[in-house]
C-alpha cells in the first residue's frame, strides 16, 4: 500500500484545516493532491473540502483577502502569502454542460456524498490530520494497481459528464495507468458524447494527454475512445502500410512515434508543437492510400493533405496560433528530403531559422523510430542525425542572416549608397556571396566589394 505518511500538506493548508475544524466544521484535503502525494508526486494544488457553507467560510475568514467568484459552486478562496487556497463546501454536482462547471450544485452535509460525485476512485480520497486517509471507494488499491475506475456506475458517470472520458485517458497518460475494463467499455460506448464538450476543453485534455509520459501507450491502447474527440483517428486504426518501410498500421505507427519522441532540451513551445505534429503527421494517410497489386501501400500527397487536415483539426480545437503554424509547417515537409550541401543548409537556415530545422529533425527521428527495424530505416536515421549535426554547426558558426553580416545598412549609407531599397538589396546580395563562400564575412572585404560594385 502507498504510504500515508507521504501526505504532507503545506503549513498554510494545515492552518486552514485546523481553523475550520476548531470552528466546528469538518475539513479535509481532497482529490488530486491526495492522489499525487500517495504516488510520491508533488501536488499542483491543495484543494480543501469542508462542511462549512460559503457564507460560513466568509465569516470565519473575514480578516483575510477572499476570492468569491466560485461562491455559487461552493468555492471560497483565501489568499495567504500571495497564493490562493480553495475551500469548497461538500457538494453534489448537476450537469457539466460547459464541461467545466456543473450547471448547478447541491450542498450536502457529509463527506461521503462529496467523494461519491468525484470522477475516479483515485481522485476520491480525502485526508485530515485527525482522521488520516478516508478512502471509501478503494482508491488506494486502484492507485497501487495502476487503475482508473469510475466512482459508481461508469455508464451513468460518463453520461453525466462526457469530459470525464477524456480525463480518464489523460490521467492514464500522465500516470501510466490503465482503465478498469468496465470504465474502458463505458468510455468507448459514450465516446461520441465528447462532441458536446467545448473545443477548448477537448484541446486542453488532449494537450495534457500528449504531455503524459505514457502518451504513446495510451494512444495505442485507447485510440477508439479518442475518436470521440478526433473522429479522424478512426480511419487510421487498421489502415495498413504494408511495404518495406513499415511494420505498423497508421495509428499504431503514430502511437509508437509519440512514444519515441524526444523533446529533451527543447523549449516548451517547441516540445508542444512536436507532440501535436507527431499526432497529426500521418492523419491524412487513409485519404491518400493506394495499393500495388502485391498489396504494397503508397500514400501520395499525404504531406499536403495532412497539412490542410492538421490546420482544420487544430482550428476546430481552438489551438493557439503559434501551435497551428508550427505544426502545419512541420507536417508539410515531414516526409521530404533534407537539404544536403552546406549552401543549401545555409539557405534553409536563412529562410526558416534553426528552430524549424531542429524541430523537423526531432519529428523525423520520432517518425523513423516507429518504422520497420531494418537497414534502410537505420540509414535514414543516420542521415537525419548527420544533417542535424551539420545544421547545428553551421547555425552556430556561419553567417546566414543579414543581421549576422559584418556590416550594416548604416555602413552602406556612409559608403555613399542612397537610403532605400538599394540598401536592403545590397545587404541581401552580400549575404548570398558570404553564404556561397565567395566573400569572407569581414567588414573591409564587404565594403570593398560594395565599392567595386558601385564603380562597375
Ligand atoms: P490535475 O489538477 O492534475 O488535473 P486533479 O485531480 O486535481 O488533477 P482537477 O481538475 O484539479 O483535477 O479537479 C480536482 C478534483 O475534482 C479531482 O481530483 C476530482 O476529484 C474532482 N473532479 C474534477 N473534475 C471532475 C469531473 N469532471 N467530474 C467529477 N469529478 C471531478
Ligand atoms: Mg487539481
XYZ file of N, CA and C in Angstrom, residues 225-363:
417
model
N -11.384 5.090 -28.181
C -12.074 6.021 -27.272
C -11.838 7.460 -27.740
N -10.612 7.718 -28.208
C -10.268 9.083 -28.610
C -10.958 9.536 -29.897
N -11.553 8.604 -30.627
C -12.271 9.025 -31.837
C -13.438 9.953 -31.484
N -13.879 9.908 -30.226
C -14.921 10.844 -29.786
C -14.430 12.286 -29.866
N -13.134 12.474 -29.616
C -12.562 13.825 -29.661
C -12.000 14.128 -31.045
N -11.423 13.137 -31.690
C -10.817 13.309 -33.018
C -11.315 12.191 -33.937
N -12.441 12.405 -34.608
C -13.017 11.339 -35.452
C -12.052 10.869 -36.536
N -11.093 11.715 -36.912
C -10.123 11.363 -37.963
C -9.279 10.145 -37.586
N -9.213 9.843 -36.294
C -8.397 8.693 -35.863
C -8.981 7.385 -36.398
N -10.294 7.346 -36.489
C -10.996 6.109 -36.873
C -10.381 5.462 -38.125
N -10.193 6.258 -39.172
C -9.691 5.704 -40.434
C -8.221 5.291 -40.332
N -7.513 5.842 -39.351
C -6.086 5.488 -39.191
C -5.928 4.120 -38.544
N -6.912 3.773 -37.683
C -6.812 2.499 -36.979
C -7.016 1.379 -38.004
N -6.027 0.522 -38.117
C -6.125 -0.602 -39.057
C -5.755 -0.246 -40.481
N -5.391 1.004 -40.758
C -5.004 1.391 -42.123
C -3.607 0.833 -42.393
N -3.558 -0.219 -43.209
C -2.287 -0.958 -43.311
C -1.276 -0.232 -44.190
N -0.008 -0.409 -43.848
C 1.075 0.273 -44.567
C 2.075 -0.760 -45.078
N 1.544 -1.881 -45.532
C 2.416 -2.965 -45.985
C 3.475 -2.444 -46.956
N 4.706 -2.882 -46.766
C 5.799 -2.436 -47.630
C 7.091 -2.534 -46.857
N 8.194 -2.063 -47.455
C 9.481 -2.286 -46.789
C 9.713 -1.344 -45.609
N 8.978 -0.235 -45.589
C 9.291 0.774 -44.584
C 8.588 0.568 -43.247
N 7.401 -0.049 -43.288
C 6.563 -0.008 -42.084
C 6.281 -1.375 -41.478
N 6.089 -1.374 -40.162
C 5.662 -2.606 -39.500
C 4.355 -2.387 -38.732
N 3.855 -1.149 -38.728
C 2.614 -0.850 -38.008
C 1.562 -0.282 -38.949
N 0.286 -0.360 -38.531
C -0.737 0.398 -39.266
C -0.543 1.885 -38.929
N -1.319 2.749 -39.587
C -1.061 4.192 -39.427
C -1.221 4.611 -37.964
N -2.234 4.090 -37.287
C -2.467 4.557 -35.918
C -1.395 4.040 -34.950
N -1.068 2.752 -35.078
C -0.038 2.232 -34.179
C 1.316 2.869 -34.467
N 1.522 3.232 -35.715
C 2.747 3.968 -36.062
C 2.756 5.329 -35.352
N 1.618 6.018 -35.406
C 1.521 7.325 -34.749
C 1.783 7.195 -33.252
N 1.165 6.175 -32.651
C 1.338 5.956 -31.208
C 2.800 5.647 -30.893
N 3.420 4.798 -31.723
C 4.826 4.435 -31.480
C 5.722 5.664 -31.660
N 5.401 6.514 -32.639
C 6.193 7.731 -32.851
C 6.069 8.647 -31.638
N 4.857 8.722 -31.056
C 4.678 9.550 -29.855
C 5.541 8.999 -28.721
N 5.540 7.668 -28.597
C 6.358 7.044 -27.555
C 7.847 7.316 -27.782
N 8.240 7.455 -29.042
C 9.663 7.621 -29.346
C 10.101 9.075 -29.457
N 9.148 9.996 -29.308
C 9.505 11.415 -29.467
C 10.423 11.881 -28.332
N 11.508 12.512 -28.703
C 12.449 13.034 -27.708
C 12.404 14.560 -27.763
N 11.897 15.165 -26.693
C 11.839 16.632 -26.667
C 12.845 17.202 -25.670
N 13.709 16.351 -25.187
C 14.753 16.757 -24.231
C 15.487 18.015 -24.720
N 15.558 19.018 -23.868
C 16.322 20.218 -24.217
C 15.576 21.195 -25.119
N 14.391 20.828 -25.611
C 13.628 21.757 -26.460
C 12.878 22.749 -25.546
N 12.622 23.951 -26.062
C 11.822 24.905 -25.301
C 10.381 24.390 -25.236
N 9.585 24.830 -24.231
C 8.240 24.269 -24.055
C 7.334 24.413 -25.283
N 7.448 25.522 -26.007
C 6.601 25.676 -27.201
C 6.969 24.660 -28.268
N 8.259 24.485 -28.496
C 8.692 23.523 -29.500
C 8.257 22.112 -29.118
N 8.384 21.809 -27.818
C 8.002 20.471 -27.372
C 6.512 20.245 -27.652
N 5.718 21.266 -27.412
C 4.277 21.145 -27.638
C 3.970 21.007 -29.132
N 4.630 21.846 -29.923
C 4.450 21.767 -31.376
C 4.797 20.350 -31.853
N 5.883 19.809 -31.322
C 6.312 18.473 -31.751
C 5.299 17.395 -31.378
N 4.755 17.491 -30.170
C 3.792 16.457 -29.757
C 2.580 16.456 -30.680
N 2.088 17.650 -31.010
C 0.914 17.718 -31.887
C 1.288 17.344 -33.316
N 2.498 17.693 -33.730
C 2.924 17.330 -35.085
C 3.012 15.815 -35.218
N 3.537 15.154 -34.181
C 3.602 13.689 -34.232
C 2.182 13.123 -34.316
N 1.283 13.660 -33.500
C -0.098 13.142 -33.515
C -0.723 13.275 -34.907
N -0.447 14.387 -35.572
C -1.193 14.695 -36.803
C -0.437 14.390 -38.091
N 0.849 14.013 -38.000
C 1.670 13.998 -39.226
C 1.148 13.056 -40.305
N 0.559 11.943 -39.906
C 0.100 10.975 -40.918
C -1.417 10.850 -40.964
N -2.106 11.797 -40.354
C -3.562 11.682 -40.207
C -4.266 11.615 -41.567
N -3.638 12.161 -42.607
C -4.295 12.150 -43.930
C -3.954 10.903 -44.734
N -3.134 10.027 -44.192
C -2.745 8.846 -44.976
C -3.932 8.016 -45.467
N -4.920 7.753 -44.590
C -6.042 6.937 -45.089
C -6.719 7.554 -46.318
N -6.734 8.892 -46.423
C -7.381 9.551 -47.578
C -6.537 9.411 -48.841
N -5.270 9.124 -48.699
C -4.359 9.142 -49.850
C -3.893 7.749 -50.236
N -4.416 6.749 -49.559
C -3.847 5.409 -49.723
C -4.151 4.796 -51.084
N -3.108 4.291 -51.757
C -3.296 3.430 -52.926
C -2.431 2.193 -52.698
N -2.790 1.086 -53.345
C -2.013 -0.136 -53.109
C -1.635 -0.784 -54.436
N -0.392 -1.313 -54.512
C 0.027 -2.092 -55.684
C -0.702 -3.434 -55.669
N -0.509 -4.167 -56.764
C -1.159 -5.483 -56.827
C -0.708 -6.402 -55.700
N 0.567 -6.266 -55.323
C 1.055 -7.151 -54.249
C 0.686 -6.630 -52.858
N -0.104 -5.578 -52.811
C -0.571 -5.074 -51.514
C 0.289 -3.963 -50.930
N 1.423 -3.674 -51.558
C 2.279 -2.594 -51.045
C 1.515 -1.266 -51.080
N 1.501 -0.591 -49.941
C 0.707 0.650 -49.859
C 1.563 1.875 -50.141
N 0.967 2.873 -50.808
C 1.611 4.173 -51.028
C 0.610 5.254 -50.622
N 1.147 6.406 -50.263
C 0.277 7.491 -49.770
C 0.638 8.804 -50.442
N 0.513 8.866 -51.786
C 0.963 10.077 -52.470
C 0.174 11.305 -51.996
N 0.897 12.382 -51.755
C 0.232 13.635 -51.383
C -0.179 13.729 -49.931
N 0.245 12.760 -49.100
C -0.272 12.816 -47.721
C 0.326 13.970 -46.920
N 1.493 14.462 -47.340
C 2.034 15.651 -46.656
C 1.096 16.849 -46.849
N 0.713 17.077 -48.105
C -0.120 18.256 -48.411
C -1.514 18.115 -47.807
N -2.126 16.925 -48.017
C -3.450 16.719 -47.423
C -3.360 16.834 -45.908
N -2.288 16.281 -45.362
C -2.081 16.303 -43.915
C -1.941 17.715 -43.384
N -1.323 18.568 -44.193
C -1.140 19.963 -43.789
C -2.505 20.628 -43.612
N -3.372 20.398 -44.598
C -4.719 21.004 -44.519
C -5.513 20.422 -43.348
N -5.394 19.102 -43.214
C -6.151 18.439 -42.152
C -5.665 18.891 -40.765
N -4.356 19.003 -40.611
C -3.808 19.432 -39.313
C -4.325 20.822 -38.970
N -4.336 21.707 -39.971
C -4.830 23.068 -39.723
C -6.302 23.039 -39.305
N -7.086 22.250 -40.078
C -8.532 22.150 -39.777
C -8.763 21.662 -38.351
N -8.060 20.588 -38.005
C -8.276 19.983 -36.685
C -7.884 20.970 -35.584
N -6.725 21.585 -35.727
C -6.252 22.486 -34.664
C -7.114 23.741 -34.573
N -7.602 24.191 -35.721
C -8.518 25.355 -35.665
C -9.822 24.964 -34.982
N -10.295 23.777 -35.326
C -11.534 23.300 -34.701
C -11.370 23.227 -33.180
N -10.176 22.867 -32.726
C -9.932 22.739 -31.288
C -9.527 24.068 -30.652
N -9.529 25.137 -31.468
C -9.147 26.474 -30.997
C -7.746 26.491 -30.367
N -6.840 25.808 -31.022
C -5.450 25.791 -30.547
C -4.836 27.164 -30.771
N -3.823 27.521 -29.980
C -3.168 28.814 -30.198
C -2.500 28.887 -31.578
N -2.419 30.100 -32.110
C -1.931 30.285 -33.484
C -0.495 29.775 -33.656
N 0.367 30.012 -32.658
C 1.763 29.561 -32.826
C 1.817 28.044 -32.980
N 0.890 27.369 -32.311
C 0.881 25.906 -32.375
C 0.402 25.453 -33.757
N -0.665 26.070 -34.239
C -1.187 25.704 -35.558
C -0.099 25.919 -36.605
N 0.491 27.109 -36.611
C 1.509 27.417 -37.626
C 2.714 26.481 -37.522
N 3.137 26.235 -36.292
C 4.308 25.374 -36.085
C 4.055 23.955 -36.569
N 2.890 23.420 -36.233
C 2.565 22.041 -36.617
C 2.417 21.930 -38.131
N 1.667 22.867 -38.702
C 1.391 22.825 -40.142
C 2.703 22.871 -40.946
N 3.619 23.740 -40.520
C 4.901 23.859 -41.235
C 5.662 22.532 -41.200
N 5.597 21.838 -40.088
C 6.321 20.563 -39.983
C 5.648 19.455 -40.782
N 4.322 19.368 -40.651
C 3.607 18.290 -41.352
C 3.832 18.418 -42.858
N 3.907 19.648 -43.341
C 4.036 19.892 -44.789
C 5.290 19.247 -45.381
N 6.342 19.128 -44.591
C 7.601 18.608 -45.144
C 8.138 17.402 -44.371
N 7.296 16.811 -43.511
C 7.839 15.784 -42.602
C 8.467 14.615 -43.346
N 7.996 14.387 -44.557
C 8.418 13.224 -45.315
C 9.391 13.588 -46.437
N 9.731 14.871 -46.534
C 10.532 15.324 -47.671
C 12.021 15.171 -47.420
N 12.843 15.403 -48.477
C 14.287 15.309 -48.326
C 14.841 16.484 -47.520
N 15.985 16.280 -46.908
C 16.641 17.362 -46.169
C 17.668 18.019 -47.084
N 17.929 19.318 -46.890
C 18.985 19.953 -47.682
C 20.308 19.242 -47.417
N 21.138 19.125 -48.469
C 22.357 18.339 -48.239
C 23.646 19.173 -48.267
N 23.829 20.039 -49.276
C 25.094 20.786 -49.313
C 25.070 21.889 -48.253
N 26.259 22.384 -47.884
C 26.327 23.469 -46.909
C 25.559 24.695 -47.385
N 25.673 24.979 -48.692
C 24.981 26.164 -49.208
C 23.463 25.999 -49.069
N 22.972 24.811 -49.426
C 21.526 24.567 -49.270
C 21.109 24.707 -47.806
N 21.927 24.162 -46.926
C 21.591 24.242 -45.491
C 21.565 25.710 -45.048
N 22.565 26.476 -45.476
C 22.604 27.893 -45.086
C 21.392 28.643 -45.640
N 21.034 28.322 -46.894
C 19.860 28.995 -47.469
C 18.599 28.655 -46.683
N 18.502 27.394 -46.263
C 17.328 26.983 -45.489
C 17.346 27.613 -44.089
N 18.535 27.734 -43.510
C 18.629 28.420 -42.204
C 18.193 29.869 -42.371
N 18.602 30.464 -43.492
C 18.220 31.843 -43.794
C 16.704 31.956 -43.905
N 16.100 31.009 -44.625
C 14.648 31.090 -44.868
C 13.816 30.794 -43.625
N 14.171 29.741 -42.877
C 13.266 29.276 -41.830
C 13.827 29.339 -40.429
N 15.131 29.596 -40.297
C 15.730 29.673 -38.962
C 16.048 28.293 -38.407
N 16.992 28.227 -37.466
C 17.426 26.930 -36.953
C 16.349 26.177 -36.178
N 15.456 26.926 -35.494
C 14.459 26.246 -34.663
C 13.590 25.307 -35.494
N 13.193 25.783 -36.674
C 12.352 24.941 -37.529
C 13.069 23.629 -37.856
N 14.350 23.732 -38.181
C 15.084 22.527 -38.600
C 15.363 21.622 -37.420
N 15.578 22.224 -36.247
C 15.746 21.379 -35.055
C 14.470 20.589 -34.793
N 13.346 21.286 -34.908
C 12.061 20.602 -34.693
C 11.859 19.496 -35.728
N 12.141 19.824 -36.991
C 11.897 18.837 -38.050
C 12.744 17.583 -37.824
N 13.972 17.777 -37.389
C 14.829 16.604 -37.132
C 14.229 15.736 -36.036
N 13.738 16.366 -34.953
C 13.119 15.580 -33.867
C 11.899 14.820 -34.378
N 11.102 15.496 -35.214
C 9.912 14.838 -35.753
C 10.320 13.655 -36.641
